[in-house]
mmCIF file of C-alpha atoms in Angstrom:
data_model
loop_
_atom_site.group_PDB
_atom_site.id
_atom_site.type_symbol
_atom_site.label_atom_id
_atom_site.label_comp_id
_atom_site.label_asym_id
_atom_site.label_seq_id
_atom_site.Cartn_x
_atom_site.Cartn_y
_atom_site.Cartn_z
ATOM 1 C CA MET A 1077 0.258 17.938 28.189
ATOM 2 C CA THR A 1078 -1.949 17.310 31.434
ATOM 3 C CA GLU A 1079 -5.084 16.979 31.106
ATOM 4 C CA SER A 1080 -5.726 20.982 33.295
ATOM 5 C CA GLU A 1081 -2.769 22.350 31.072
ATOM 6 C CA THR A 1082 -4.719 20.713 28.277
ATOM 7 C CA ALA A 1083 -7.912 22.928 29.285
ATOM 8 C CA ARG A 1084 -6.213 25.934 30.366
ATOM 9 C CA THR A 1085 -4.253 25.960 26.812
ATOM 10 C CA THR A 1086 -7.832 25.356 25.268
ATOM 11 C CA ARG A 1087 -9.495 28.173 26.893
ATOM 12 C CA MET A 1088 -6.524 30.532 26.003
ATOM 13 C CA VAL A 1089 -5.904 29.523 22.644
ATOM 14 C CA SER A 1090 -9.311 30.578 21.700
ATOM 15 C CA GLY A 1091 -8.511 34.369 21.684
ATOM 16 C CA LEU A 1092 -5.680 34.088 20.044
ATOM 17 C CA PRO A 1093 -4.945 34.930 16.442
ATOM 18 C CA ALA A 1094 -6.315 32.598 13.518
ATOM 19 C CA ALA A 1095 -2.454 31.939 12.528
ATOM 20 C CA ALA A 1096 -1.061 31.442 16.199
ATOM 21 C CA ARG A 1097 -4.180 28.970 16.725
ATOM 22 C CA GLU A 1098 -3.279 27.041 13.278
ATOM 23 C CA VAL A 1099 0.131 26.357 14.500
ATOM 24 C CA LEU A 1100 -0.761 25.381 17.963
ATOM 25 C CA TRP A 1101 -3.713 22.741 17.031
ATOM 26 C CA GLY A 1102 -1.776 22.160 13.521
ATOM 27 C CA THR A 1103 1.556 21.028 14.777
ATOM 28 C CA ASP A 1104 2.493 17.795 16.831
ATOM 29 C CA TRP A 1105 4.030 19.415 19.577
ATOM 30 C CA GLU A 1106 4.961 15.752 21.557
ATOM 31 C CA SER A 1107 6.859 14.568 18.272
ATOM 32 C CA LEU A 1108 9.435 17.656 18.617
ATOM 33 C CA LEU A 1109 12.662 18.266 20.887
ATOM 34 C CA HIS A 1110 13.679 21.054 22.496
ATOM 35 C CA ALA A 1111 16.807 21.711 24.378
ATOM 36 C CA TYR A 1112 15.487 19.538 27.459
ATOM 37 C CA GLY A 1113 13.580 16.779 25.684
ATOM 38 C CA PRO A 1114 10.086 16.298 24.506
ATOM 39 C CA ALA A 1115 8.220 19.818 23.177
ATOM 40 C CA GLY A 1116 5.191 18.797 24.195
ATOM 41 C CA ASP A 1117 4.860 21.570 27.415
ATOM 42 C CA ILE A 1118 5.398 24.015 24.751
ATOM 43 C CA PRO A 1119 2.044 25.460 23.976
ATOM 44 C CA VAL A 1120 1.399 25.876 27.546
ATOM 45 C CA SER A 1121 4.355 28.058 27.423
ATOM 46 C CA LEU A 1122 3.638 30.218 24.147
ATOM 47 C CA CYS A 1123 -0.125 30.089 25.392
ATOM 48 C CA GLY A 1124 1.396 31.914 28.841
ATOM 49 C CA LEU A 1125 3.204 34.842 26.764
ATOM 50 C CA VAL A 1126 -0.397 36.290 26.513
ATOM 51 C CA ASP A 1127 -1.402 35.679 30.015
ATOM 52 C CA GLU A 1128 -2.977 38.439 32.367
ATOM 53 C CA GLU A 1129 -0.219 37.437 34.728
ATOM 54 C CA PRO A 1130 3.180 39.197 34.760
ATOM 55 C CA GLU A 1131 5.020 36.255 36.283
ATOM 56 C CA VAL A 1132 3.529 34.006 33.982
ATOM 57 C CA ARG A 1133 4.525 35.782 30.879
ATOM 58 C CA ALA A 1134 8.187 36.162 32.122
ATOM 59 C CA GLU A 1135 8.119 32.312 33.091
ATOM 60 C CA ALA A 1136 6.981 32.061 29.260
ATOM 61 C CA LEU A 1137 9.941 33.896 27.987
ATOM 62 C CA ALA A 1138 12.036 32.131 29.702
ATOM 63 C CA ALA A 1139 10.927 28.885 28.768
ATOM 64 C CA LEU A 1140 12.155 30.280 24.658
ATOM 65 C CA ASP A 1141 15.025 31.258 25.873
ATOM 66 C CA MET A 1142 16.189 28.207 27.731
ATOM 67 C CA ALA A 1143 14.443 25.263 26.189
ATOM 68 C CA VAL A 1144 13.134 26.636 22.809
ATOM 69 C CA LEU A 1145 16.342 28.681 21.828
ATOM 70 C CA HIS A 1146 19.331 26.988 24.126
ATOM 71 C CA GLN A 1147 22.381 29.046 23.937
ATOM 72 C CA GLY A 1148 21.133 29.940 20.095
ATOM 73 C CA SER A 1149 20.881 26.371 19.490
ATOM 74 C CA VAL A 1150 18.005 25.329 17.478
ATOM 75 C CA TYR A 1151 15.840 22.427 17.689
ATOM 76 C CA SER A 1152 13.210 20.443 15.942
ATOM 77 C CA VAL A 1153 10.245 22.870 18.209
ATOM 78 C CA THR A 1154 12.202 26.100 17.327
ATOM 79 C CA ALA A 1155 10.914 27.018 13.696
ATOM 80 C CA PRO A 1156 7.029 26.127 14.797
ATOM 81 C CA ALA A 1157 7.407 27.984 17.966
ATOM 82 C CA ALA A 1158 9.150 31.026 16.492
ATOM 83 C CA LEU A 1159 5.684 30.890 13.633
ATOM 84 C CA CYS A 1160 3.425 31.132 16.605
ATOM 85 C CA VAL A 1161 5.364 34.057 18.098
ATOM 86 C CA ALA A 1162 5.230 35.761 15.522
ATOM 87 C CA ALA A 1163 1.677 35.263 15.158
ATOM 88 C CA ILE A 1164 1.268 37.156 18.271
ATOM 89 C CA LEU A 1165 3.214 40.056 17.927
ATOM 90 C CA ASP A 1166 0.293 42.155 17.440
ATOM 91 C CA HIS A 1167 -1.791 40.793 20.584
ATOM 92 C CA PRO A 1168 -2.768 43.553 22.908
ATOM 93 C CA MET A 1169 -0.836 42.026 25.597
ATOM 94 C CA GLY A 1170 2.381 42.708 23.462
ATOM 95 C CA LEU A 1171 1.567 46.351 25.078
ATOM 96 C CA SER A 1172 2.554 45.190 28.334
ATOM 97 C CA GLU A 1173 5.519 45.777 29.963
ATOM 98 C CA HIS A 1174 7.974 42.816 30.093
ATOM 99 C CA ASP A 1175 8.707 41.415 33.676
ATOM 100 C CA GLY A 1176 12.536 39.941 33.864
ATOM 101 C CA TYR A 1177 12.766 36.466 34.619
ATOM 102 C CA PHE A 1178 16.444 35.905 35.388
ATOM 103 C CA PRO A 1179 18.354 37.760 37.751
ATOM 104 C CA TRP A 1180 20.375 39.133 34.784
ATOM 105 C CA ASP A 1181 17.546 40.802 33.314
ATOM 106 C CA ASP A 1182 18.112 44.379 34.162
ATOM 107 C CA GLY A 1183 17.733 45.887 31.104
ATOM 108 C CA PRO A 1184 15.871 48.959 30.144
ATOM 109 C CA PRO A 1185 12.130 48.364 30.536
ATOM 110 C CA ARG A 1186 10.308 47.524 27.373
ATOM 111 C CA SER A 1187 7.102 45.662 26.344
ATOM 112 C CA LEU A 1188 6.233 42.166 25.341
ATOM 113 C CA ARG A 1189 6.279 42.767 21.844
ATOM 114 C CA ALA A 1190 9.990 43.885 22.059
ATOM 115 C CA ALA A 1191 11.054 41.378 24.304
ATOM 116 C CA LEU A 1192 9.848 38.623 21.897
ATOM 117 C CA LEU A 1193 10.936 40.770 19.258
ATOM 118 C CA ALA A 1194 14.255 40.359 20.458
ATOM 119 C CA TRP A 1195 14.056 36.628 20.749
ATOM 120 C CA LEU A 1196 12.808 36.206 16.997
ATOM 121 C CA GLY A 1197 15.994 38.243 16.197
ATOM 122 C CA GLN A 1198 18.015 35.601 17.953
ATOM 123 C CA VAL A 1199 16.242 33.025 15.903
ATOM 124 C CA ALA A 1200 17.180 34.509 12.976
ATOM 125 C CA GLU A 1201 20.487 34.534 14.168
ATOM 126 C CA SER A 1202 20.966 31.291 14.906
ATOM 127 C CA ALA A 1203 19.130 30.214 11.362
ATOM 128 C CA ALA A 1204 22.131 31.826 9.462
ATOM 129 C CA TYR A 1205 24.829 30.453 11.209
ATOM 130 C CA GLY A 1206 26.972 28.260 9.181
ATOM 131 C CA GLU A 1207 25.296 29.911 5.998
ATOM 132 C CA ASP A 1208 27.771 31.976 4.095
ATOM 133 C CA PRO A 1209 31.343 31.133 5.780
ATOM 134 C CA VAL A 1210 32.907 34.417 4.329
ATOM 135 C CA ARG A 1211 30.018 36.413 6.535
ATOM 136 C CA ASP A 1212 30.757 34.278 9.426
ATOM 137 C CA ARG A 1213 34.226 35.021 9.403
ATOM 138 C CA HIS A 1214 33.404 38.415 10.008
ATOM 139 C CA ASP A 1215 31.923 37.941 13.421
ATOM 140 C CA TRP A 1216 33.930 39.173 16.348
ATOM 141 C CA GLN A 1217 33.598 36.022 18.097
ATOM 142 C CA TRP A 1218 34.733 33.745 14.851
ATOM 143 C CA GLU A 1219 37.673 31.575 15.551
ATOM 144 C CA PRO A 1220 39.687 29.740 12.932
ATOM 145 C CA TRP A 1221 40.073 26.339 14.199
ATOM 146 C CA HIS A 1222 36.382 26.212 14.818
ATOM 147 C CA GLU A 1223 35.560 26.484 10.840
ATOM 148 C CA GLY A 1224 33.620 24.260 9.442
ATOM 149 C CA GLU A 1225 32.214 22.854 12.537
ATOM 150 C CA HIS A 1226 28.732 23.402 11.510
ATOM 151 C CA GLY A 1227 29.613 20.550 8.790
ATOM 152 C CA GLU A 1228 29.565 18.140 11.893
ATOM 153 C CA ALA A 1229 25.630 18.287 12.878
ATOM 154 C CA THR A 1230 23.328 15.093 13.099
ATOM 155 C CA ALA A 1231 20.610 14.883 10.368
ATOM 156 C CA ASP A 1232 18.134 15.879 13.397
ATOM 157 C CA GLU A 1233 20.462 18.989 13.628
ATOM 158 C CA ILE A 1234 20.414 19.849 10.027
ATOM 159 C CA ALA A 1235 16.604 19.176 9.409
ATOM 160 C CA ALA A 1236 16.023 21.764 12.345
ATOM 161 C CA LEU A 1237 17.891 24.170 11.087
ATOM 162 C CA ARG A 1238 16.561 24.075 7.905
ATOM 163 C CA ALA A 1239 13.279 24.239 9.291
ATOM 164 C CA CYS A 1240 14.445 27.828 10.818
ATOM 165 C CA ARG A 1241 15.569 29.054 7.578
ATOM 166 C CA ASP A 1242 12.044 27.873 5.411
ATOM 167 C CA VAL A 1243 10.384 30.013 8.168
ATOM 168 C CA ARG A 1244 12.222 33.220 7.647
ATOM 169 C CA PRO A 1245 9.785 34.880 4.863
ATOM 170 C CA ALA A 1246 7.043 34.657 7.337
ATOM 171 C CA LEU A 1247 9.347 35.867 10.476
ATOM 172 C CA TYR A 1248 9.717 38.984 7.649
ATOM 173 C CA GLU A 1249 6.385 39.478 6.869
ATOM 174 C CA ALA A 1250 5.678 39.666 10.746
ATOM 175 C CA ALA A 1251 8.298 42.146 11.990
ATOM 176 C CA GLU A 1252 8.714 44.161 8.735
ATOM 177 C CA PRO A 1253 5.280 46.396 10.427
ATOM 178 C CA TYR A 1254 7.037 46.970 13.605
ATOM 179 C CA LEU A 1255 10.310 48.897 12.017
ATOM 180 C CA SER A 1256 7.397 51.955 12.266
ATOM 181 C CA SER A 1257 6.413 51.677 15.428
ATOM 182 C CA PRO A 1258 6.035 54.378 18.046
ATOM 183 C CA ASP A 1259 8.188 52.973 20.606
ATOM 184 C CA PRO A 1260 11.499 53.463 20.128
ATOM 185 C CA HIS A 1261 12.411 50.032 21.818
ATOM 186 C CA VAL A 1262 10.271 47.757 19.623
ATOM 187 C CA ARG A 1263 11.511 49.878 16.625
ATOM 188 C CA GLU A 1264 15.083 49.125 17.443
ATOM 189 C CA ALA A 1265 14.096 44.716 18.629
ATOM 190 C CA ALA A 1266 12.376 44.904 15.012
ATOM 191 C CA VAL A 1267 15.747 46.101 13.048
ATOM 192 C CA GLY A 1268 17.399 43.370 15.079
ATOM 193 C CA VAL A 1269 15.099 40.607 13.511
ATOM 194 C CA VAL A 1270 15.097 42.254 9.832
ATOM 195 C CA VAL A 1271 18.859 42.737 10.057
ATOM 196 C CA SER A 1272 19.214 38.802 10.068
ATOM 197 C CA LEU A 1273 16.726 38.011 7.966
ATOM 198 C CA LEU A 1274 17.582 40.434 4.985
ATOM 199 C CA ARG A 1275 21.120 39.155 4.953
ATOM 200 C CA ALA A 1276 19.468 35.542 3.876
ATOM 201 C CA PRO A 1277 20.038 34.647 -0.149
ATOM 202 C CA GLY A 1278 16.172 34.387 -0.523
ATOM 203 C CA LEU A 1279 15.440 36.928 1.142
ATOM 204 C CA ALA A 1280 17.667 39.911 -0.727
ATOM 205 C CA GLY A 1281 14.561 41.099 -2.670
ATOM 206 C CA ARG A 1282 12.871 42.430 0.322
ATOM 207 C CA VAL A 1283 16.005 44.443 1.214
ATOM 208 C CA PRO A 1284 14.784 47.697 -1.161
ATOM 209 C CA GLN A 1285 11.598 48.433 1.029
ATOM 210 C CA ALA A 1286 12.811 47.518 4.295
ATOM 211 C CA ALA A 1287 15.778 50.008 3.636
ATOM 212 C CA ALA A 1288 13.284 52.936 2.337
ATOM 213 C CA ILE A 1289 11.442 52.340 5.676
ATOM 214 C CA LEU A 1290 15.272 52.684 7.475
ATOM 215 C CA ARG A 1291 15.874 55.657 5.542
ATOM 216 C CA ALA A 1292 12.887 57.645 6.173
ATOM 217 C CA GLN A 1293 13.884 57.422 9.986
ATOM 218 C CA LEU A 1294 16.973 58.661 9.551
ATOM 219 C CA GLY A 1295 15.295 62.225 8.485
ATOM 220 C CA GLY A 1296 13.437 62.347 12.130
ATOM 221 C CA ALA A 1297 15.323 63.209 15.669
ATOM 222 C CA GLY A 1298 16.015 59.946 16.277
ATOM 223 C CA THR A 1299 18.772 58.870 19.202
ATOM 224 C CA ARG A 1300 22.038 58.093 18.421
ATOM 225 C CA ARG A 1301 21.217 54.361 19.134
ATOM 226 C CA GLU A 1302 18.558 53.989 16.823
ATOM 227 C CA ARG A 1303 19.998 56.503 13.904
ATOM 228 C CA ALA A 1304 23.583 54.119 14.349
ATOM 229 C CA GLY A 1305 21.350 50.686 14.232
ATOM 230 C CA VAL A 1306 20.005 51.994 11.309
ATOM 231 C CA ALA A 1307 23.209 52.507 9.608
ATOM 232 C CA ARG A 1308 24.477 49.335 10.829
ATOM 233 C CA ALA A 1309 21.416 47.718 8.800
ATOM 234 C CA LEU A 1310 21.835 49.474 5.660
ATOM 235 C CA SER A 1311 25.256 48.820 5.573
ATOM 236 C CA LEU A 1312 25.263 45.162 6.428
ATOM 237 C CA TRP A 1313 22.608 44.656 3.372
ATOM 238 C CA GLY A 1314 24.986 46.109 1.239
ATOM 239 C CA THR A 1315 23.411 49.330 0.256
ATOM 240 C CA ASP A 1316 25.125 52.508 -0.291
ATOM 241 C CA THR A 1317 25.780 54.423 2.971
ATOM 242 C CA SER A 1318 28.569 56.619 1.721
ATOM 243 C CA ASP A 1319 26.376 59.527 2.868
ATOM 244 C CA LEU A 1320 26.369 58.566 6.561
ATOM 245 C CA LEU A 1321 30.341 58.265 6.390
ATOM 246 C CA ALA A 1322 29.857 61.870 6.890
ATOM 247 C CA ASP A 1323 27.232 62.087 9.247
ATOM 248 C CA ALA A 1324 27.903 64.068 12.121
ATOM 249 C CA ASP A 1325 27.960 61.605 14.843
ATOM 250 C CA PRO A 1326 30.718 59.330 14.797
ATOM 251 C CA ALA A 1327 28.739 56.413 16.020
ATOM 252 C CA VAL A 1328 26.896 56.324 13.057
ATOM 253 C CA ARG A 1329 29.862 56.965 10.630
ATOM 254 C CA VAL A 1330 31.586 53.958 12.137
ATOM 255 C CA CYS A 1331 28.141 51.984 11.927
ATOM 256 C CA ALA A 1332 27.588 52.883 8.215
ATOM 257 C CA ALA A 1333 31.512 51.562 7.776
ATOM 258 C CA LEU A 1334 30.552 47.895 9.115
ATOM 259 C CA GLY A 1335 29.370 46.210 5.878
ATOM 260 C CA PRO A 1336 30.994 44.171 3.900
ATOM 261 C CA ALA A 1337 31.506 45.882 0.883
ATOM 262 C CA PRO A 1338 31.049 49.766 1.362
ATOM 263 C CA VAL A 1339 30.960 52.011 -1.996
ATOM 264 C CA ASP A 1340 33.500 54.227 -0.484
ATOM 265 C CA ARG A 1341 35.886 51.963 1.048
ATOM 266 C CA PRO A 1342 38.988 53.682 1.642
ATOM 267 C CA ARG A 1343 36.634 56.475 3.712
ATOM 268 C CA ALA A 1344 34.775 53.464 5.464
ATOM 269 C CA LEU A 1345 38.067 51.986 6.282
ATOM 270 C CA SER A 1346 39.521 55.691 7.748
ATOM 271 C CA VAL A 1347 36.596 55.809 10.079
ATOM 272 C CA LEU A 1348 36.791 52.343 11.222
ATOM 273 C CA LEU A 1349 40.389 52.677 12.044
ATOM 274 C CA ASP A 1350 39.630 56.370 13.918
ATOM 275 C CA ALA A 1351 37.675 54.440 15.789
ATOM 276 C CA LEU A 1352 39.933 52.049 17.039
ATOM 277 C CA ARG A 1353 42.652 54.725 17.587
ATOM 278 C CA ASP A 1354 40.307 55.625 20.617
ATOM 279 C CA PRO A 1355 38.779 52.450 21.969
ATOM 280 C CA ARG A 1356 37.264 53.589 25.076
ATOM 281 C CA THR A 1357 35.198 55.986 23.466
ATOM 282 C CA THR A 1358 33.980 53.829 20.894
ATOM 283 C CA ASP A 1359 32.554 51.151 23.527
ATOM 284 C CA GLY A 1360 31.227 53.401 25.142
ATOM 285 C CA TRP A 1361 28.642 54.987 22.514
ATOM 286 C CA PHE A 1362 27.004 51.785 23.154
ATOM 287 C CA PRO A 1363 26.935 50.510 26.636
ATOM 288 C CA GLU A 1364 23.812 48.408 26.221
ATOM 289 C CA PRO A 1365 25.202 46.049 22.674
ATOM 290 C CA LEU A 1366 23.363 46.842 19.757
ATOM 291 C CA ALA A 1367 20.583 44.080 18.619
ATOM 292 C CA GLY A 1368 22.364 41.216 17.240
ATOM 293 C CA LEU A 1369 25.607 42.410 18.857
ATOM 294 C CA ASP A 1370 27.451 41.239 22.489
ATOM 295 C CA GLY A 1371 30.809 42.084 23.481
ATOM 296 C CA TRP A 1372 32.417 45.622 23.254
ATOM 297 C CA PHE A 1373 31.878 47.607 20.601
ATOM 298 C CA ARG A 1374 35.305 47.895 19.477
ATOM 299 C CA PHE A 1375 35.934 43.956 18.973
ATOM 300 C CA THR A 1376 33.104 44.527 15.704
ATOM 301 C CA VAL A 1377 34.817 47.517 14.381
ATOM 302 C CA LEU A 1378 38.087 45.792 14.547
ATOM 303 C CA ARG A 1379 36.721 42.752 12.973
ATOM 304 C CA SER A 1380 35.142 44.858 9.803
ATOM 305 C CA ALA A 1381 38.606 47.223 9.499
ATOM 306 C CA LEU A 1382 40.016 43.786 9.255
ATOM 307 C CA ALA A 1383 37.726 42.663 6.664
ATOM 308 C CA LEU A 1384 37.760 45.422 4.729
ATOM 309 C CA ALA A 1385 41.501 46.416 4.597
ATOM 310 C CA SER A 1386 42.764 45.048 1.063
ATOM 311 C CA SER A 1387 45.520 43.936 3.020
ATOM 312 C CA PHE A 1388 47.294 43.950 6.504
ATOM 313 C CA GLU A 1389 49.616 46.515 5.564
ATOM 314 C CA GLU A 1390 46.779 49.115 5.296
ATOM 315 C CA VAL A 1391 45.897 48.339 9.322
ATOM 316 C CA ALA A 1392 49.049 47.638 10.342
ATOM 317 C CA PRO A 1393 50.111 50.652 12.316
ATOM 318 C CA VAL A 1394 46.472 50.455 14.456
ATOM 319 C CA ALA A 1395 46.695 47.180 15.057
ATOM 320 C CA MET A 1396 49.949 47.114 16.112
ATOM 321 C CA ALA A 1397 49.023 49.821 19.051
ATOM 322 C CA ILE A 1398 46.222 47.363 20.046
ATOM 323 C CA VAL A 1399 48.715 44.421 20.388
ATOM 324 C CA ALA A 1400 50.911 46.620 22.151
ATOM 325 C CA THR A 1401 48.602 47.516 24.929
ATOM 326 C CA GLY A 1402 47.869 45.233 28.060
ATOM 327 C CA GLY A 1403 44.265 45.411 27.781
ATOM 328 C CA SER A 1404 44.087 43.854 24.701
ATOM 329 C CA LEU A 1405 41.922 40.611 24.549
ATOM 330 C CA VAL A 1406 42.985 37.125 22.985
ATOM 331 C CA ASP A 1407 40.679 36.386 21.219
ATOM 332 C CA PHE A 1408 38.571 39.304 19.654
ATOM 333 C CA GLU A 1409 41.505 41.457 19.031
ATOM 334 C CA ARG A 1410 45.217 40.269 19.011
ATOM 335 C CA GLY A 1411 44.198 36.911 17.702
ATOM 336 C CA PRO A 1412 42.570 37.856 14.547
ATOM 337 C CA ILE A 1413 44.599 40.617 14.151
ATOM 338 C CA LEU A 1414 48.032 37.817 13.537
ATOM 339 C CA HIS A 1415 45.287 35.751 11.482
ATOM 340 C CA ARG A 1416 44.860 38.373 9.338
ATOM 341 C CA ALA A 1417 48.382 39.513 8.629
ATOM 342 C CA PHE A 1418 49.060 35.645 8.185
ATOM 343 C CA PRO A 1419 45.515 34.652 6.109
ATOM 344 C CA GLY A 1420 47.232 31.627 4.505
ATOM 345 C CA GLY A 1421 49.282 30.858 7.187
ATOM 346 C CA TYR A 1422 53.106 31.550 7.818
ATOM 347 C CA ASP A 1423 55.224 29.828 4.409
ATOM 348 C CA PRO A 1424 58.904 29.483 6.064
ATOM 349 C CA ALA A 1425 60.232 29.619 2.027
ATOM 350 C CA ARG A 1426 59.176 32.730 1.986
ATOM 351 C CA PRO A 1427 60.695 35.848 3.993
ATOM 352 C CA LEU A 1428 58.397 37.735 5.964
ATOM 353 C CA ALA A 1429 56.831 40.902 4.851
ATOM 354 C CA PRO A 1430 58.152 44.086 6.690
ATOM 355 C CA ALA A 1431 54.799 44.485 8.263
ATOM 356 C CA GLN A 1432 54.588 40.631 9.725
ATOM 357 C CA ARG A 1433 57.764 41.151 11.174
ATOM 358 C CA ASP A 1434 56.492 44.379 12.737
ATOM 359 C CA LEU A 1435 54.162 42.853 14.196
ATOM 360 C CA LEU A 1436 55.636 40.050 15.621
ATOM 361 C CA ARG A 1437 58.073 42.170 17.202
ATOM 362 C CA VAL A 1438 55.490 44.045 18.738
ATOM 363 C CA PHE A 1439 54.226 40.370 20.287
ATOM 364 C CA VAL A 1440 57.468 39.695 21.518
ATOM 365 C CA ASP A 1441 57.813 42.836 23.105
ATOM 366 C CA ALA A 1442 54.708 42.420 24.787
ATOM 367 C CA ASP A 1443 54.631 38.796 25.751
ATOM 368 C CA GLU A 1444 56.353 39.152 29.145
ATOM 369 C CA SER A 1445 53.718 41.546 30.430
ATOM 370 C CA THR A 1446 50.356 40.531 28.728
ATOM 371 C CA GLY A 1447 51.421 36.514 27.189
ATOM 372 C CA ALA A 1448 50.748 38.431 24.098
ATOM 373 C CA ILE A 1449 52.660 34.664 22.207
ATOM 374 C CA GLY A 1450 51.694 32.139 25.047
ATOM 375 C CA GLY A 1451 48.395 33.456 25.587
ATOM 376 C CA ASN A 1452 47.444 33.384 22.041
ATOM 377 C CA ALA A 1453 49.006 29.805 21.273
ATOM 378 C CA LEU A 1454 46.049 28.585 19.457
ATOM 379 C CA TRP A 1455 45.802 32.123 16.908
ATOM 380 C CA PHE A 1456 49.603 31.065 16.753
ATOM 381 C CA ARG A 1457 49.113 27.366 15.867
ATOM 382 C CA ALA A 1458 46.410 28.221 13.290
ATOM 383 C CA ALA A 1459 48.673 30.640 11.612
ATOM 384 C CA GLY A 1460 51.513 28.075 11.476
ATOM 385 C CA LEU A 1461 53.744 29.796 13.738
ATOM 386 C CA PRO A 1462 55.961 29.010 16.746
ATOM 387 C CA GLU A 1463 53.853 29.177 19.919
ATOM 388 C CA ASN A 1464 56.263 30.670 21.971
ATOM 389 C CA ARG A 1465 58.556 33.729 22.548
ATOM 390 C CA GLU A 1466 61.792 32.151 21.735
ATOM 391 C CA GLY A 1467 60.437 30.410 18.426
ATOM 392 C CA ILE A 1468 59.263 34.094 16.992
ATOM 393 C CA ALA A 1469 62.269 35.910 18.031
ATOM 394 C CA ALA A 1470 64.292 32.831 16.189
ATOM 395 C CA LEU A 1471 62.024 34.300 13.514
ATOM 396 C CA LEU A 1472 63.486 37.925 13.650
#
């Protein structure tokens, strides 16, 4: 830091909570790295988060997004920066409105506290990457040819990832009080943080307490978005959401069915398949994605249905209808469906099952107008199948 930056940082640090001061003064920032090099500039950005000038706060938030957690990648600076952010959540400046920095920051107005919690949620998601390969396969962006890529990380990258995992208990302690915040945007952001954190093996013991807090909120008159977010959290944590599968709101029902092992599996699968029969309505439930989700909501619903089905036959009718639709997308719909139909890969020594044959026939029929086969070449290759219309037709 320059002399002026050091003086400014010293002045601002004096007004921070003790825990934040401890992180700022106790960390050798110059020895750490962010996306663009040495992290000696990060203390200034962290102090800027509570600056009285909105433009300074916006620039500081941008630094978190661009440098400290660049496109979801963690660095040696990410863990201490996250600890500092967690320590300033209750700073009075957290009530100020968050100003956008990037041209695409056009979401609903929200407080700085909500923005900081949302960023911590992204840190929690990145820290969980590669931790549970089975869970990763349920993510709507997972692709089979990327399986195991996280094992190719360098020693420094692995150390940065482990450091982010080590601070998760502290991040949870900071975020949990805001599950009951009077500000709905803060509550939603807090749920987003806690959803990711409590899926970590070492924090499973915190689930009952967090679930009780969220369950209490379901009895109120919350919005669809809030109730659905709570149902999703409870489901992903593996708690019993069978009562919510009968909720009057279809969005809540679907979110209650997204977990890995619902108590009432047949009913949960039925709820998901019903939503996939009317994907336009399903996508319209959340014009702005729920915390922790990107992309169209139907992508997440489809992956959950494919994972929940005990066999491809259970989802085949709905899956084939999706493939036959010209608007279905390669990597997020047609590809995952193909992968589920051939989970162990195509074996030429074994005859195709009726559902597999019917699915491939749909691909052939749809190929001319949608590129259903040629456009999905990587998925066909991953399934051990021919990558062109003629090769697939020959199997039929």
